[in-house]
Structure formats: structure tokens, C-alpha cells
Short mmCIF file of C-alpha atoms in Angstrom, two decimals:
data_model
loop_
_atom_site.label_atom_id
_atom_site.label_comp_id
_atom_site.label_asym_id
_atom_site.label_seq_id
_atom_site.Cartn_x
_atom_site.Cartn_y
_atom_site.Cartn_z
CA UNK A 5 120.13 108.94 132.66
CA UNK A 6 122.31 106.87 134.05
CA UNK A 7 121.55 102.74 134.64
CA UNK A 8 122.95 100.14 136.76
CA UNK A 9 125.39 98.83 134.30
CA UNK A 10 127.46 102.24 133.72
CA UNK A 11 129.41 101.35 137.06
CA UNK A 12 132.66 99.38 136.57
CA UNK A 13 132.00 96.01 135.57
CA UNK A 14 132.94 92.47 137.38
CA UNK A 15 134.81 90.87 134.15
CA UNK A 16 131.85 88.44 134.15
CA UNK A 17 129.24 88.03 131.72
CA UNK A 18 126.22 86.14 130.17
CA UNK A 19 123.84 87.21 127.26
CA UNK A 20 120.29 86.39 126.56
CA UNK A 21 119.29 86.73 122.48
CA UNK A 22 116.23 86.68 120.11
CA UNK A 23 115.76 85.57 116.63
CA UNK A 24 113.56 87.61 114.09
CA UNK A 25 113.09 87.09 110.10
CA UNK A 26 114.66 89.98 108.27
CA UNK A 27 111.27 89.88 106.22
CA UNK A 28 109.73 90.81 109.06
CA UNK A 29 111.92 93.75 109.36
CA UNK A 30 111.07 94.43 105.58
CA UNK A 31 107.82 94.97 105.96
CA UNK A 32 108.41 97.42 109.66
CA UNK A 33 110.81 99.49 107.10
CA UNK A 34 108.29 99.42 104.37
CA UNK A 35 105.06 100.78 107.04
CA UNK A 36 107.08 103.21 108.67
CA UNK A 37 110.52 104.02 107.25
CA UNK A 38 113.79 104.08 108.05
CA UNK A 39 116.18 101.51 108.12
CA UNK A 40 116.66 97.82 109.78
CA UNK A 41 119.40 99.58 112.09
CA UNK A 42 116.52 102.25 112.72
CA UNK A 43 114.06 99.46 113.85
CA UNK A 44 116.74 97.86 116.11
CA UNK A 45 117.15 100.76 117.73
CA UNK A 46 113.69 101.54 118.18
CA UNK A 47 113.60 98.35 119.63
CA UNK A 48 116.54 98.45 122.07
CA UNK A 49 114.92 102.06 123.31
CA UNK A 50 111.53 100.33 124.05
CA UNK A 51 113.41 97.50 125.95
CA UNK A 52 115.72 100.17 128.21
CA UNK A 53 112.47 102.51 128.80
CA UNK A 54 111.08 98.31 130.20
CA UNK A 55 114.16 97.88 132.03
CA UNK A 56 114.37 101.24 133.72
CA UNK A 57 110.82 101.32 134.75
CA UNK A 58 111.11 97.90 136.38
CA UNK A 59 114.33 99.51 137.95
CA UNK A 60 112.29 101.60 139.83
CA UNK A 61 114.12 104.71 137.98
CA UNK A 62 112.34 107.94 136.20
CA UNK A 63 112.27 107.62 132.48
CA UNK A 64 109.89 110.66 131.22
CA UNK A 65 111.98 113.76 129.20
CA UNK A 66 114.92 111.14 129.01
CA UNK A 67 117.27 109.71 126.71
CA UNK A 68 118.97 106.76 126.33
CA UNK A 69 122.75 107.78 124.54
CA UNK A 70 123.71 104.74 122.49
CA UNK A 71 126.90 104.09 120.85
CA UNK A 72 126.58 102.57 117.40
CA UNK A 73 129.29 101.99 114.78
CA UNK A 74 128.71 103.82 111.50
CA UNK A 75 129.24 102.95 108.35
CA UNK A 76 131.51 105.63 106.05
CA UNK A 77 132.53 104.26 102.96
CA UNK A 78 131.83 106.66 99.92
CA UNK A 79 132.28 106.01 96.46
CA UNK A 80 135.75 106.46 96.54
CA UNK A 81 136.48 104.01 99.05
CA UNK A 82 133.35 101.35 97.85
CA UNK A 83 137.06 99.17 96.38
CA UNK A 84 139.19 99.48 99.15
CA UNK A 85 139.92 96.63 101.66
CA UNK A 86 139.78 97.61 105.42
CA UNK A 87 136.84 98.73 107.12
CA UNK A 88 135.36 102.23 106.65
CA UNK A 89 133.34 102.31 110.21
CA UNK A 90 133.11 105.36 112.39
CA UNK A 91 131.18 105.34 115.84
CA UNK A 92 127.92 108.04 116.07
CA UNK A 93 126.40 108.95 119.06
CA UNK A 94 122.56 108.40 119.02
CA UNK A 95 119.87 109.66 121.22
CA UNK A 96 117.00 107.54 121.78
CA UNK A 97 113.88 108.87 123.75
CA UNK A 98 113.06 107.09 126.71
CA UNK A 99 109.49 107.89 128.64
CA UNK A 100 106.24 105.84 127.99
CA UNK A 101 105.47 106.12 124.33
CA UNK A 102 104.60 103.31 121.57
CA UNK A 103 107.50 101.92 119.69
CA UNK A 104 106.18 102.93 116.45
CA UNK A 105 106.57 107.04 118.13
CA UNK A 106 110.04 105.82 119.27
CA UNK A 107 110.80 104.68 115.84
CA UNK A 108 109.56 107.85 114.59
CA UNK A 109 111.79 110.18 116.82
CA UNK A 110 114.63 107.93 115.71
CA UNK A 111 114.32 108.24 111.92
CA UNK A 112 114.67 111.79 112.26
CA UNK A 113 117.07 112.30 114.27
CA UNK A 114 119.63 109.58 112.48
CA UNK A 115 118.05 111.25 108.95
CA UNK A 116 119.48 114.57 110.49
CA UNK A 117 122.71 113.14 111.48
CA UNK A 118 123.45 111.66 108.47
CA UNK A 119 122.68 114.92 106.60
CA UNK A 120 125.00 116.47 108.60
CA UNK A 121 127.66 114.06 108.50
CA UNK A 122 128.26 113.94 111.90
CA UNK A 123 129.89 110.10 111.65
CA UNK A 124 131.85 111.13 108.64
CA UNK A 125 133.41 114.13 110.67
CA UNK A 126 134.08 112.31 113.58
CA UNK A 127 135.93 110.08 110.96
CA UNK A 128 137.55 112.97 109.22
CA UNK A 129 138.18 114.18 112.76
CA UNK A 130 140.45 111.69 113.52
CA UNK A 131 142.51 110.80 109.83
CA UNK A 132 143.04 114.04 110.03
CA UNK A 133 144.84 114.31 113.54
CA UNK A 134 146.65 111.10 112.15
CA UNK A 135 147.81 113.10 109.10
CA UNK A 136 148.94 116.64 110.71
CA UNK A 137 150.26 115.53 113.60
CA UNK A 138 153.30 113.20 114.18
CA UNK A 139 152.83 109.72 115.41
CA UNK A 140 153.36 110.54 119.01
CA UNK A 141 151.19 113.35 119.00
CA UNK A 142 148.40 111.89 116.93
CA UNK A 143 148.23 109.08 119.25
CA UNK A 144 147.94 111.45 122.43
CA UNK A 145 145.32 113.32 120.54
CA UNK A 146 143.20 109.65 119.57
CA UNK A 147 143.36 108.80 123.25
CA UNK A 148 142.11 112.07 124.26
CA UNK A 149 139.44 112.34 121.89
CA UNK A 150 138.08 109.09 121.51
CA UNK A 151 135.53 107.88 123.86
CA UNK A 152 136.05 104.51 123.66
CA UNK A 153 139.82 104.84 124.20
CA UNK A 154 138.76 106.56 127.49
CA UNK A 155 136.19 104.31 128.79
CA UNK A 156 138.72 101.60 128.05
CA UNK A 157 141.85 103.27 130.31
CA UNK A 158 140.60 101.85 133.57
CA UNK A 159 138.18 99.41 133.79
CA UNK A 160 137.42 99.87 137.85
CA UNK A 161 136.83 104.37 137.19
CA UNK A 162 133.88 105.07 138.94
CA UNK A 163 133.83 107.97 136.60
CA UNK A 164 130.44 107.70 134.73
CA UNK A 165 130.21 107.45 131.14
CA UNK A 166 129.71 109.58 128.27
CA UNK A 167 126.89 106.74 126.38
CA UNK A 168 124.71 103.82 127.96
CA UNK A 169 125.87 101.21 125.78
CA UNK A 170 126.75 99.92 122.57
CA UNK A 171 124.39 99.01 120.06
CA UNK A 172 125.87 97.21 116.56
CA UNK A 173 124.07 95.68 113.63
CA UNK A 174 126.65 92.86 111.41
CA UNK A 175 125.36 92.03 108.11
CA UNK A 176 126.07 88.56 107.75
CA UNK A 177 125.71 86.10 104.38
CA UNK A 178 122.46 86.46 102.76
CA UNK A 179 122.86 82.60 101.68
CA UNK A 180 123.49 79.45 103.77
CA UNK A 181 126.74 79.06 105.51
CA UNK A 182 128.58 75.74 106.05
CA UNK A 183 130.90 74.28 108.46
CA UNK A 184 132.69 71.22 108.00
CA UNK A 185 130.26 70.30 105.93
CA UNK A 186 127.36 71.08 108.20
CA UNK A 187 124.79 74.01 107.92
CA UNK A 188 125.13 76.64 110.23
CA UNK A 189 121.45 76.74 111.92
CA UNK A 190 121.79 80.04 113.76
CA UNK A 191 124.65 82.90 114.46
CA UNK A 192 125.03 85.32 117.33
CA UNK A 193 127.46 88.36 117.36
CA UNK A 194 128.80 88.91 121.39
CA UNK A 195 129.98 92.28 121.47
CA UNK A 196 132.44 92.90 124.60
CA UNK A 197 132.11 95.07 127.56
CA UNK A 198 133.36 98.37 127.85
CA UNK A 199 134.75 99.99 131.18
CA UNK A 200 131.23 101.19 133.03
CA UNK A 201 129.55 99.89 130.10
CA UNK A 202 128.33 96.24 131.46
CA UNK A 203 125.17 95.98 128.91
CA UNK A 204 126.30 95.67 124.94
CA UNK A 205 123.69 94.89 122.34
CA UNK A 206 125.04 93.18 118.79
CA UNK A 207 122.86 91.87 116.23
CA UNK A 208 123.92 89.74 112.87
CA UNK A 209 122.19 88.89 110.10
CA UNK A 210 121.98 85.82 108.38
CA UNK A 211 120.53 83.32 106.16
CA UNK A 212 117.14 85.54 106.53
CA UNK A 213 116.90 86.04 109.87
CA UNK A 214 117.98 88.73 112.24
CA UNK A 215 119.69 87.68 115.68
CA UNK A 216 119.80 90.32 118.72
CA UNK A 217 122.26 89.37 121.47
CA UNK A 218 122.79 91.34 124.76
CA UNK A 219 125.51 90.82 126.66
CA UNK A 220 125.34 92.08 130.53
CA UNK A 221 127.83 92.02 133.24
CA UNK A 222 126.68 89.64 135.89
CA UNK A 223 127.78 91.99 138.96
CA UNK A 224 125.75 95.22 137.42
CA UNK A 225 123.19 93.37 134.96
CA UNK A 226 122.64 90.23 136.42
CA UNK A 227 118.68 89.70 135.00
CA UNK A 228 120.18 90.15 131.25
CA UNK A 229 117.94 87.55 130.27
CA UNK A 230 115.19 90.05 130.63
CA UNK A 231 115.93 91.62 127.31
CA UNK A 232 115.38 88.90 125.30
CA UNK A 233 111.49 89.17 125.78
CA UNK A 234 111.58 92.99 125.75
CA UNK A 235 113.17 93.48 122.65
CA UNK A 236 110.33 90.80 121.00
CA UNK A 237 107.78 92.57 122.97
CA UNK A 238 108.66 95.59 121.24
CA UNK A 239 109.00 94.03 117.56
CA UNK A 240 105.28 92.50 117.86
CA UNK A 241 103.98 95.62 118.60
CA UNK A 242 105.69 97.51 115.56
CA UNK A 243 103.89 93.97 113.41
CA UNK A 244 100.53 94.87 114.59
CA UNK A 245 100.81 98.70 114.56
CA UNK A 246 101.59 97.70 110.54
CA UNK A 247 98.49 95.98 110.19
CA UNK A 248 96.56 98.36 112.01
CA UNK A 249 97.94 101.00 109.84
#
């Protein structure tokens, strides 16, 4: 499927966020499994199938191909400075379904990824080039490989993209955080636009809560601010499927 925002972008943006309590979250993860990342996700899917369907555009037997960094750090690595993230292609299942069936689909496919180790190879894939081959060559190969590297060549191709957009979860400070002496109240993570990528979702943790940002371009996502309510649409309904059960 292929939205609005996967056309080249205006340079212009604005974002629209919620706030949630990570014990909130807890208890989704608890009911139903998975992870937090799982749950966002779940979440972000519910709020594209929204967006598409008041888009006017046909949403059953498709999927929504998200971008999200992964984390890779092993044992080995767990004392190492430098971060250990590779980027995983996820498949979310648009079509008119509950959010607690979306969060099932998702569960199993990332549990399936990760047994696979499809981030970690995509990591390996790339050392590795950087290893074997010489400088110039390894960084012809990373530019040919890498879909970011590509979407990022020209930001006017009308060429359309390999994902829909770019979801990341920071974890932030579990504790209070202070700025010249003052409390920080609330934190947002703005995650940039891509070439033909003008909708990016980031969310950062902190102080026990959970912030979701999305970031649209205002030429090809100008009603960004839609989001906002879709994504806490979805997230009550996940709260009261857990009470119902």
C-alpha cells in the first residue's frame, strides 16, 4: 500500500503527540504479551488502517511496512560504548480488525523475526561488507544496500519507497530529569523525514510515562494532528479489551 506521504516531501513539517503512563503499557504487555515496542506498533497499525480509511483508500489483505530500529547488542557487546542498533523491516496488518488481533499478528511475526535474527543479519550483513571489502568498495556496497541511504539520495525521486515510515521507541530516564535546576515536565523525541517518507513516528520514555510523536510533512500530511487521537483511540481499546478479558 502506498499513502499520501511516500511522495517527495516539501521540507516542511509539524507533529501532533500523545502522552500515556508506561504502567499502562505494563499491564497491555502483561494481558496480552509482547513487548511495549509490540504495543506501539499495534497502535501505530490501528491509527494508519484510521488514516487510510478516512483517505478514501482500500485497506483489507494489506500491510503497512514499517521501519523500526533494532536493538543488537549481545552479551559480548552489553560493555561496549557506541550504539548496537540495526533497522528491521516490520509488517503490520492493515484491514478492519480490533487492536488487540493487530497486536496479536504483531507478536508473532516480530517473535519470528527475532528467532531468526533477521536484524542481527542485516547487522552482520553490513560489518561484514565493512570488513572484506576496502573502504571504497564497502562504502559503494552500504549505499547500495541500505535503504535508508537510498531513500536519502534525492529527496524530490518520485520513485516510491521500499517502507511507509519509520517507527522508533527511545528509552529515556526512569527517574526525574532536571534542567537548570528545573524539572523536566514532559519529553518528545522528533524523528526527521526521510525522502518520500513525510510521516515518522518516535516515542520516548520517561519519568513513567510514554510520549508518541508523529511528525508529517505539511505538503503530503498536512492533517498530522489526526494521529494524536488515533493512536489514544487505539490504546483505550487495548485497556478495556484487558478488563474484558
Amino acid at each position: 500500500v502506498r499513502f499520501s506521504f511516500n511522495a517527495p516531501i516539501s521540507g516542511d513539517a509539524s507533529f501532533s503527540y500523545a502522552m500515556f503512563r508506561l504502567e499502562d503499557f505494563g499491564s497491555i504487555r502483561a494481558a496480552h504479551g509482547g513487548t511495549i515496542n509490540d504495543v506501539l506498533l499495534a497502535m501505530v497499525g490501528t491509527a494508519l488502517h484510521r488514516y487510510a480509511v478516512k483517505h478514501g483508500m482500500e485497506t483489507e489483505g494489506k500491510f503497512l511496512r514499517l521501519l523500526v530500529p533494532s536493538n543488537v547488542r549481545s552479551m559480548d557487546t552489553k560493555d561496549k560504548l557506541g550504539n548496537f542498533v540495526s533497522m528491521a523491516p516490520v509488517l503490520v496488518p492493515l484491514g478492519e480488525m480490533s487492536t488487540r488481533d493487530r497486536l496479536a499478528a504483531i507478536i508473532a511475526y516480530t517473535r519470528e523475526m527475532k528467532e531468526c535474527g533477521l536484524a542481527r543479519m542485516v547487522s552482520l550483513a553490513i560489518a561484514l561488507s565493512q570488513w572484506m571489502l576496502s573502504p571504497p568498495l564497502s562504502y559503494l556496497a552500504h549505499r547500495r544496500f541500505s535503504s535508508l541511504q537510498k531513500q536519502q539520495k534525492d529527496a524530490t525521486s518520485k520513485k516510491p519507497p521500499s517502507f511507509n515510515l519509520v517507527v522508533t521507541n527511545v528509552p529515556g530516564s526512569p527517574q526525574p530529569s532536571y534542567a537548570a535546576g528545573q524539572e523536566l515536565k514532559e519529553t518528545y523525541v522528533l524523528v526527521p523525514l526521510l525522502a518520500s517518507i513525510g510521516l515518522v513516528c518516535g516515542a520516548m520514555s520517561h519519568d513513567g510515562t510514554l510520549s508518541v510523536t508523529f511528525s508529517g510533512d505539511k505538503t503530503t500530511a498536512p492533517d498530522v494532528e489526526v494521529f494524536s487521537g488515533y493512536v489514544n483511540g487505539a490504546f483505550t481499546e487495548l485497556l478495556a479489551a484487558n478488563e474484558q478479558g
